[in-house]
């Protein structure tokens, strides 16, 4: 026997469970469509190209000019400073867009959104933690990223660590 519950039709015995799940999360089982491996890969490539342009422009402006062997020490120091600045720019780029819009520009193009398990937006701390957890996804011979292709919720290692999901909106 089926019962109407809003726009959905559920069995009479399942009505209470359905209502509880809806109250707790705003979602029901099976209602989310997760962003798959390849679409997320292309989104990361787009974000990487955006960051590359910004970082190359910054390096062009601040990079040292080597005119003699004595300048090598200065050049090495400048490379270290540029590395730290590039990491900070990448972190702020990702954290800003994830907190403000729920997605980076690459993810926005494909209508993807990063959410918490209960369906809410993510905080600055979670966004920054997720960014640095991506380094772990990469240094494990990219296995942390490849996990998304086999996980039922399409979560990569950094999604497990940060407690996030990537869904299609």
JSON list of C-alpha atoms in Angstrom, two decimals:
[
{"chain": "A", "resi": 1, "resn": "UNK", "atom": "CA", "xyz": [0.00, 0.00, 0.00]},
{"chain": "A", "resi": 2, "resn": "UNK", "atom": "CA", "xyz": [1.51, 3.36, -1.10]},
{"chain": "A", "resi": 3, "resn": "UNK", "atom": "CA", "xyz": [1.02, 6.75, 0.56]},
{"chain": "A", "resi": 4, "resn": "UNK", "atom": "CA", "xyz": [1.60, 10.22, -0.96]},
{"chain": "A", "resi": 5, "resn": "UNK", "atom": "CA", "xyz": [4.22, 12.22, 0.94]},
{"chain": "A", "resi": 6, "resn": "UNK", "atom": "CA", "xyz": [4.66, 15.57, -0.78]},
{"chain": "A", "resi": 7, "resn": "UNK", "atom": "CA", "xyz": [5.75, 14.84, -4.32]},
{"chain": "A", "resi": 8, "resn": "UNK", "atom": "CA", "xyz": [6.93, 11.33, -3.43]},
{"chain": "A", "resi": 9, "resn": "UNK", "atom": "CA", "xyz": [5.08, 8.06, -3.09]},
{"chain": "A", "resi": 10, "resn": "UNK", "atom": "CA", "xyz": [6.32, 5.79, -0.29]},
{"chain": "A", "resi": 11, "resn": "UNK", "atom": "CA", "xyz": [5.08, 2.59, 1.27]},
{"chain": "A", "resi": 12, "resn": "UNK", "atom": "CA", "xyz": [2.91, 3.06, 4.35]},
{"chain": "A", "resi": 13, "resn": "UNK", "atom": "CA", "xyz": [5.40, 1.23, 6.57]},
{"chain": "A", "resi": 14, "resn": "UNK", "atom": "CA", "xyz": [8.29, 3.42, 5.33]},
{"chain": "A", "resi": 15, "resn": "UNK", "atom": "CA", "xyz": [6.54, 6.76, 5.84]},
{"chain": "A", "resi": 16, "resn": "UNK", "atom": "CA", "xyz": [8.01, 7.43, 9.31]},
{"chain": "A", "resi": 17, "resn": "UNK", "atom": "CA", "xyz": [11.55, 6.54, 8.25]},
{"chain": "A", "resi": 18, "resn": "UNK", "atom": "CA", "xyz": [11.20, 8.66, 5.11]},
{"chain": "A", "resi": 19, "resn": "UNK", "atom": "CA", "xyz": [9.93, 11.65, 7.12]},
{"chain": "A", "resi": 20, "resn": "UNK", "atom": "CA", "xyz": [12.72, 11.31, 9.70]},
{"chain": "A", "resi": 21, "resn": "UNK", "atom": "CA", "xyz": [15.40, 11.14, 7.00]},
{"chain": "A", "resi": 22, "resn": "UNK", "atom": "CA", "xyz": [13.89, 14.18, 5.30]},
{"chain": "A", "resi": 23, "resn": "UNK", "atom": "CA", "xyz": [13.85, 16.16, 8.59]},
{"chain": "A", "resi": 24, "resn": "UNK", "atom": "CA", "xyz": [17.44, 15.24, 9.45]},
{"chain": "A", "resi": 25, "resn": "UNK", "atom": "CA", "xyz": [19.18, 15.79, 6.14]},
{"chain": "A", "resi": 26, "resn": "UNK", "atom": "CA", "xyz": [16.80, 17.46, 3.73]},
{"chain": "A", "resi": 27, "resn": "UNK", "atom": "CA", "xyz": [17.62, 14.56, 1.41]},
{"chain": "A", "resi": 28, "resn": "UNK", "atom": "CA", "xyz": [16.31, 11.06, 1.01]},
{"chain": "A", "resi": 29, "resn": "UNK", "atom": "CA", "xyz": [18.33, 7.97, 0.14]},
{"chain": "A", "resi": 30, "resn": "UNK", "atom": "CA", "xyz": [19.15, 7.93, -3.54]},
{"chain": "A", "resi": 31, "resn": "UNK", "atom": "CA", "xyz": [18.23, 11.59, -4.08]},
{"chain": "A", "resi": 32, "resn": "UNK", "atom": "CA", "xyz": [21.81, 12.76, -4.62]},
{"chain": "A", "resi": 33, "resn": "UNK", "atom": "CA", "xyz": [23.69, 12.36, -7.86]},
{"chain": "A", "resi": 34, "resn": "UNK", "atom": "CA", "xyz": [27.41, 12.35, -7.14]},
{"chain": "A", "resi": 35, "resn": "UNK", "atom": "CA", "xyz": [30.05, 13.91, -9.37]},
{"chain": "A", "resi": 36, "resn": "UNK", "atom": "CA", "xyz": [32.04, 11.14, -11.04]},
{"chain": "A", "resi": 37, "resn": "UNK", "atom": "CA", "xyz": [35.77, 10.75, -11.48]},
{"chain": "A", "resi": 38, "resn": "UNK", "atom": "CA", "xyz": [36.18, 12.13, -15.02]},
{"chain": "A", "resi": 39, "resn": "UNK", "atom": "CA", "xyz": [33.98, 15.19, -14.65]},
{"chain": "A", "resi": 40, "resn": "UNK", "atom": "CA", "xyz": [35.81, 16.07, -11.43]},
{"chain": "A", "resi": 41, "resn": "UNK", "atom": "CA", "xyz": [39.14, 15.49, -13.20]},
{"chain": "A", "resi": 42, "resn": "UNK", "atom": "CA", "xyz": [38.28, 17.99, -15.95]},
{"chain": "A", "resi": 43, "resn": "UNK", "atom": "CA", "xyz": [37.07, 20.50, -13.33]},
{"chain": "A", "resi": 44, "resn": "UNK", "atom": "CA", "xyz": [40.43, 20.21, -11.52]},
{"chain": "A", "resi": 45, "resn": "UNK", "atom": "CA", "xyz": [42.29, 20.74, -14.79]},
{"chain": "A", "resi": 46, "resn": "UNK", "atom": "CA", "xyz": [40.29, 23.94, -15.43]},
{"chain": "A", "resi": 47, "resn": "UNK", "atom": "CA", "xyz": [41.02, 25.20, -11.91]},
{"chain": "A", "resi": 48, "resn": "UNK", "atom": "CA", "xyz": [44.68, 24.29, -12.39]},
{"chain": "A", "resi": 49, "resn": "UNK", "atom": "CA", "xyz": [44.88, 26.32, -15.60]},
{"chain": "A", "resi": 50, "resn": "UNK", "atom": "CA", "xyz": [43.33, 29.34, -13.87]},
{"chain": "A", "resi": 51, "resn": "UNK", "atom": "CA", "xyz": [45.84, 29.08, -11.02]},
{"chain": "A", "resi": 52, "resn": "UNK", "atom": "CA", "xyz": [48.73, 28.50, -13.44]},
{"chain": "A", "resi": 53, "resn": "UNK", "atom": "CA", "xyz": [47.99, 31.76, -15.25]},
{"chain": "A", "resi": 54, "resn": "UNK", "atom": "CA", "xyz": [47.86, 33.69, -11.96]},
{"chain": "A", "resi": 55, "resn": "UNK", "atom": "CA", "xyz": [51.01, 32.04, -10.62]},
{"chain": "A", "resi": 56, "resn": "UNK", "atom": "CA", "xyz": [53.01, 32.57, -13.82]},
{"chain": "A", "resi": 57, "resn": "UNK", "atom": "CA", "xyz": [52.04, 36.24, -13.87]},
{"chain": "A", "resi": 58, "resn": "UNK", "atom": "CA", "xyz": [53.09, 36.60, -10.24]},
{"chain": "A", "resi": 59, "resn": "UNK", "atom": "CA", "xyz": [56.38, 34.80, -10.84]},
{"chain": "A", "resi": 60, "resn": "UNK", "atom": "CA", "xyz": [57.06, 37.02, -13.86]},
{"chain": "A", "resi": 61, "resn": "UNK", "atom": "CA", "xyz": [56.62, 40.10, -11.68]},
{"chain": "A", "resi": 62, "resn": "UNK", "atom": "CA", "xyz": [58.54, 38.90, -8.63]},
{"chain": "A", "resi": 63, "resn": "UNK", "atom": "CA", "xyz": [61.03, 36.41, -10.08]},
{"chain": "A", "resi": 64, "resn": "UNK", "atom": "CA", "xyz": [64.73, 37.29, -9.76]},
{"chain": "A", "resi": 65, "resn": "UNK", "atom": "CA", "xyz": [66.98, 37.97, -12.74]},
{"chain": "A", "resi": 66, "resn": "UNK", "atom": "CA", "xyz": [70.22, 35.99, -12.65]},
{"chain": "A", "resi": 67, "resn": "UNK", "atom": "CA", "xyz": [73.05, 38.02, -14.14]},
{"chain": "A", "resi": 68, "resn": "UNK", "atom": "CA", "xyz": [76.01, 36.48, -12.30]},
{"chain": "A", "resi": 69, "resn": "UNK", "atom": "CA", "xyz": [76.84, 33.36, -10.24]},
{"chain": "A", "resi": 70, "resn": "UNK", "atom": "CA", "xyz": [76.48, 35.46, -7.08]},
{"chain": "A", "resi": 71, "resn": "UNK", "atom": "CA", "xyz": [72.76, 35.86, -7.84]},
{"chain": "A", "resi": 72, "resn": "UNK", "atom": "CA", "xyz": [72.04, 32.12, -7.50]},
{"chain": "A", "resi": 73, "resn": "UNK", "atom": "CA", "xyz": [71.48, 32.36, -3.73]},
{"chain": "A", "resi": 74, "resn": "UNK", "atom": "CA", "xyz": [69.00, 35.18, -4.25]},
{"chain": "A", "resi": 75, "resn": "UNK", "atom": "CA", "xyz": [67.23, 33.18, -6.96]},
{"chain": "A", "resi": 76, "resn": "UNK", "atom": "CA", "xyz": [66.90, 30.11, -4.72]},
{"chain": "A", "resi": 77, "resn": "UNK", "atom": "CA", "xyz": [65.45, 32.23, -1.92]},
{"chain": "A", "resi": 78, "resn": "UNK", "atom": "CA", "xyz": [63.00, 33.85, -4.31]},
{"chain": "A", "resi": 79, "resn": "UNK", "atom": "CA", "xyz": [61.90, 30.43, -5.59]},
{"chain": "A", "resi": 80, "resn": "UNK", "atom": "CA", "xyz": [61.16, 29.35, -2.01]},
{"chain": "A", "resi": 81, "resn": "UNK", "atom": "CA", "xyz": [59.12, 32.50, -1.37]},
{"chain": "A", "resi": 82, "resn": "UNK", "atom": "CA", "xyz": [57.24, 32.03, -4.66]},
{"chain": "A", "resi": 83, "resn": "UNK", "atom": "CA", "xyz": [56.46, 28.41, -3.69]},
{"chain": "A", "resi": 84, "resn": "UNK", "atom": "CA", "xyz": [54.95, 29.49, -0.37]},
{"chain": "A", "resi": 85, "resn": "UNK", "atom": "CA", "xyz": [52.96, 32.25, -2.08]},
{"chain": "A", "resi": 86, "resn": "UNK", "atom": "CA", "xyz": [51.66, 29.79, -4.71]},
{"chain": "A", "resi": 87, "resn": "UNK", "atom": "CA", "xyz": [50.52, 27.33, -2.04]},
{"chain": "A", "resi": 88, "resn": "UNK", "atom": "CA", "xyz": [48.74, 30.15, -0.19]},
{"chain": "A", "resi": 89, "resn": "UNK", "atom": "CA", "xyz": [47.06, 31.38, -3.39]},
{"chain": "A", "resi": 90, "resn": "UNK", "atom": "CA", "xyz": [45.87, 27.85, -4.23]},
{"chain": "A", "resi": 91, "resn": "UNK", "atom": "CA", "xyz": [44.52, 27.36, -0.71]},
{"chain": "A", "resi": 92, "resn": "UNK", "atom": "CA", "xyz": [42.73, 30.73, -0.65]},
{"chain": "A", "resi": 93, "resn": "UNK", "atom": "CA", "xyz": [41.33, 30.21, -4.17]},
{"chain": "A", "resi": 94, "resn": "UNK", "atom": "CA", "xyz": [39.82, 26.87, -3.29]},
{"chain": "A", "resi": 95, "resn": "UNK", "atom": "CA", "xyz": [38.65, 27.81, 0.20]},
{"chain": "A", "resi": 96, "resn": "UNK", "atom": "CA", "xyz": [37.05, 31.10, -0.92]},
{"chain": "A", "resi": 97, "resn": "UNK", "atom": "CA", "xyz": [35.05, 29.54, -3.75]},
{"chain": "A", "resi": 98, "resn": "UNK", "atom": "CA", "xyz": [34.01, 26.47, -1.75]},
{"chain": "A", "resi": 99, "resn": "UNK", "atom": "CA", "xyz": [32.81, 28.53, 1.22]},
{"chain": "A", "resi": 100, "resn": "UNK", "atom": "CA", "xyz": [31.13, 31.32, -0.79]},
{"chain": "A", "resi": 101, "resn": "UNK", "atom": "CA", "xyz": [29.71, 29.36, -3.73]},
{"chain": "A", "resi": 102, "resn": "UNK", "atom": "CA", "xyz": [30.04, 25.69, -2.81]},
{"chain": "A", "resi": 103, "resn": "UNK", "atom": "CA", "xyz": [32.25, 25.07, -5.86]},
{"chain": "A", "resi": 104, "resn": "UNK", "atom": "CA", "xyz": [35.38, 26.32, -7.59]},
{"chain": "A", "resi": 105, "resn": "UNK", "atom": "CA", "xyz": [34.98, 27.82, -11.09]},
{"chain": "A", "resi": 106, "resn": "UNK", "atom": "CA", "xyz": [35.95, 24.47, -12.66]},
{"chain": "A", "resi": 107, "resn": "UNK", "atom": "CA", "xyz": [33.22, 22.71, -10.67]},
{"chain": "A", "resi": 108, "resn": "UNK", "atom": "CA", "xyz": [30.71, 25.49, -11.40]},
{"chain": "A", "resi": 109, "resn": "UNK", "atom": "CA", "xyz": [31.11, 24.89, -15.14]},
{"chain": "A", "resi": 110, "resn": "UNK", "atom": "CA", "xyz": [29.91, 21.30, -14.66]},
{"chain": "A", "resi": 111, "resn": "UNK", "atom": "CA", "xyz": [27.29, 22.19, -12.03]},
{"chain": "A", "resi": 112, "resn": "UNK", "atom": "CA", "xyz": [29.09, 20.34, -9.24]},
{"chain": "A", "resi": 113, "resn": "UNK", "atom": "CA", "xyz": [28.94, 21.35, -5.59]},
{"chain": "A", "resi": 114, "resn": "UNK", "atom": "CA", "xyz": [30.93, 20.33, -2.51]},
{"chain": "A", "resi": 115, "resn": "UNK", "atom": "CA", "xyz": [28.73, 19.64, 0.52]},
{"chain": "A", "resi": 116, "resn": "UNK", "atom": "CA", "xyz": [28.86, 18.09, 3.98]},
{"chain": "A", "resi": 117, "resn": "UNK", "atom": "CA", "xyz": [27.19, 14.70, 4.57]},
{"chain": "A", "resi": 118, "resn": "UNK", "atom": "CA", "xyz": [24.03, 16.45, 5.80]},
{"chain": "A", "resi": 119, "resn": "UNK", "atom": "CA", "xyz": [23.82, 18.54, 2.62]},
{"chain": "A", "resi": 120, "resn": "UNK", "atom": "CA", "xyz": [25.08, 21.85, 4.01]},
{"chain": "A", "resi": 121, "resn": "UNK", "atom": "CA", "xyz": [27.86, 24.10, 2.84]},
{"chain": "A", "resi": 122, "resn": "UNK", "atom": "CA", "xyz": [31.39, 23.72, 4.13]},
{"chain": "A", "resi": 123, "resn": "UNK", "atom": "CA", "xyz": [33.25, 25.97, 6.56]},
{"chain": "A", "resi": 124, "resn": "UNK", "atom": "CA", "xyz": [36.59, 27.70, 6.06]},
{"chain": "A", "resi": 125, "resn": "UNK", "atom": "CA", "xyz": [38.34, 25.13, 8.25]},
{"chain": "A", "resi": 126, "resn": "UNK", "atom": "CA", "xyz": [36.89, 22.20, 6.32]},
{"chain": "A", "resi": 127, "resn": "UNK", "atom": "CA", "xyz": [37.71, 23.86, 2.97]},
{"chain": "A", "resi": 128, "resn": "UNK", "atom": "CA", "xyz": [41.33, 24.51, 3.97]},
{"chain": "A", "resi": 129, "resn": "UNK", "atom": "CA", "xyz": [41.67, 21.01, 5.41]},
{"chain": "A", "resi": 130, "resn": "UNK", "atom": "CA", "xyz": [40.22, 19.54, 2.21]},
{"chain": "A", "resi": 131, "resn": "UNK", "atom": "CA", "xyz": [42.75, 21.50, 0.15]},
{"chain": "A", "resi": 132, "resn": "UNK", "atom": "CA", "xyz": [45.72, 20.15, 2.09]},
{"chain": "A", "resi": 133, "resn": "UNK", "atom": "CA", "xyz": [44.22, 16.64, 2.16]},
{"chain": "A", "resi": 134, "resn": "UNK", "atom": "CA", "xyz": [44.46, 16.75, -1.64]},
{"chain": "A", "resi": 135, "resn": "UNK", "atom": "CA", "xyz": [48.24, 16.58, -1.23]},
{"chain": "A", "resi": 136, "resn": "UNK", "atom": "CA", "xyz": [47.74, 13.20, 0.44]},
{"chain": "A", "resi": 137, "resn": "UNK", "atom": "CA", "xyz": [45.52, 12.11, -2.44]},
{"chain": "A", "resi": 138, "resn": "UNK", "atom": "CA", "xyz": [48.36, 12.98, -4.80]},
{"chain": "A", "resi": 139, "resn": "UNK", "atom": "CA", "xyz": [51.38, 11.57, -2.95]},
{"chain": "A", "resi": 140, "resn": "UNK", "atom": "CA", "xyz": [49.75, 8.15, -2.72]},
{"chain": "A", "resi": 141, "resn": "UNK", "atom": "CA", "xyz": [50.55, 7.68, -6.43]},
{"chain": "A", "resi": 142, "resn": "UNK", "atom": "CA", "xyz": [47.19, 9.35, -7.19]},
{"chain": "A", "resi": 143, "resn": "UNK", "atom": "CA", "xyz": [45.36, 6.43, -5.61]},
{"chain": "A", "resi": 144, "resn": "UNK", "atom": "CA", "xyz": [43.60, 8.93, -3.35]},
{"chain": "A", "resi": 145, "resn": "UNK", "atom": "CA", "xyz": [42.03, 10.47, -6.46]},
{"chain": "A", "resi": 146, "resn": "UNK", "atom": "CA", "xyz": [41.39, 7.17, -8.23]},
{"chain": "A", "resi": 147, "resn": "UNK", "atom": "CA", "xyz": [39.31, 6.04, -5.24]},
{"chain": "A", "resi": 148, "resn": "UNK", "atom": "CA", "xyz": [36.53, 8.33, -6.51]},
{"chain": "A", "resi": 149, "resn": "UNK", "atom": "CA", "xyz": [36.06, 6.08, -9.52]},
{"chain": "A", "resi": 150, "resn": "UNK", "atom": "CA", "xyz": [35.22, 3.07, -7.33]},
{"chain": "A", "resi": 151, "resn": "UNK", "atom": "CA", "xyz": [33.44, 4.57, -4.32]},
{"chain": "A", "resi": 152, "resn": "UNK", "atom": "CA", "xyz": [29.61, 4.43, -4.36]},
{"chain": "A", "resi": 153, "resn": "UNK", "atom": "CA", "xyz": [29.45, 8.11, -3.33]},
{"chain": "A", "resi": 154, "resn": "UNK", "atom": "CA", "xyz": [32.36, 9.01, -5.66]},
{"chain": "A", "resi": 155, "resn": "UNK", "atom": "CA", "xyz": [34.52, 10.19, -2.73]},
{"chain": "A", "resi": 156, "resn": "UNK", "atom": "CA", "xyz": [38.26, 10.62, -3.11]},
{"chain": "A", "resi": 157, "resn": "UNK", "atom": "CA", "xyz": [40.67, 10.32, -0.16]},
{"chain": "A", "resi": 158, "resn": "UNK", "atom": "CA", "xyz": [40.48, 14.06, 0.54]},
{"chain": "A", "resi": 159, "resn": "UNK", "atom": "CA", "xyz": [36.66, 13.82, 0.64]},
{"chain": "A", "resi": 160, "resn": "UNK", "atom": "CA", "xyz": [36.92, 11.06, 3.27]},
{"chain": "A", "resi": 161, "resn": "UNK", "atom": "CA", "xyz": [39.39, 13.10, 5.33]},
{"chain": "A", "resi": 162, "resn": "UNK", "atom": "CA", "xyz": [37.37, 16.33, 5.12]},
{"chain": "A", "resi": 163, "resn": "UNK", "atom": "CA", "xyz": [33.97, 14.63, 5.36]},
{"chain": "A", "resi": 164, "resn": "UNK", "atom": "CA", "xyz": [32.67, 16.09, 2.10]},
{"chain": "A", "resi": 165, "resn": "UNK", "atom": "CA", "xyz": [30.71, 14.92, -0.94]},
{"chain": "A", "resi": 166, "resn": "UNK", "atom": "CA", "xyz": [30.70, 16.29, -4.49]},
{"chain": "A", "resi": 167, "resn": "UNK", "atom": "CA", "xyz": [27.24, 16.28, -6.02]},
{"chain": "A", "resi": 168, "resn": "UNK", "atom": "CA", "xyz": [25.65, 17.42, -9.26]},
{"chain": "A", "resi": 169, "resn": "UNK", "atom": "CA", "xyz": [23.19, 20.26, -8.77]}
]
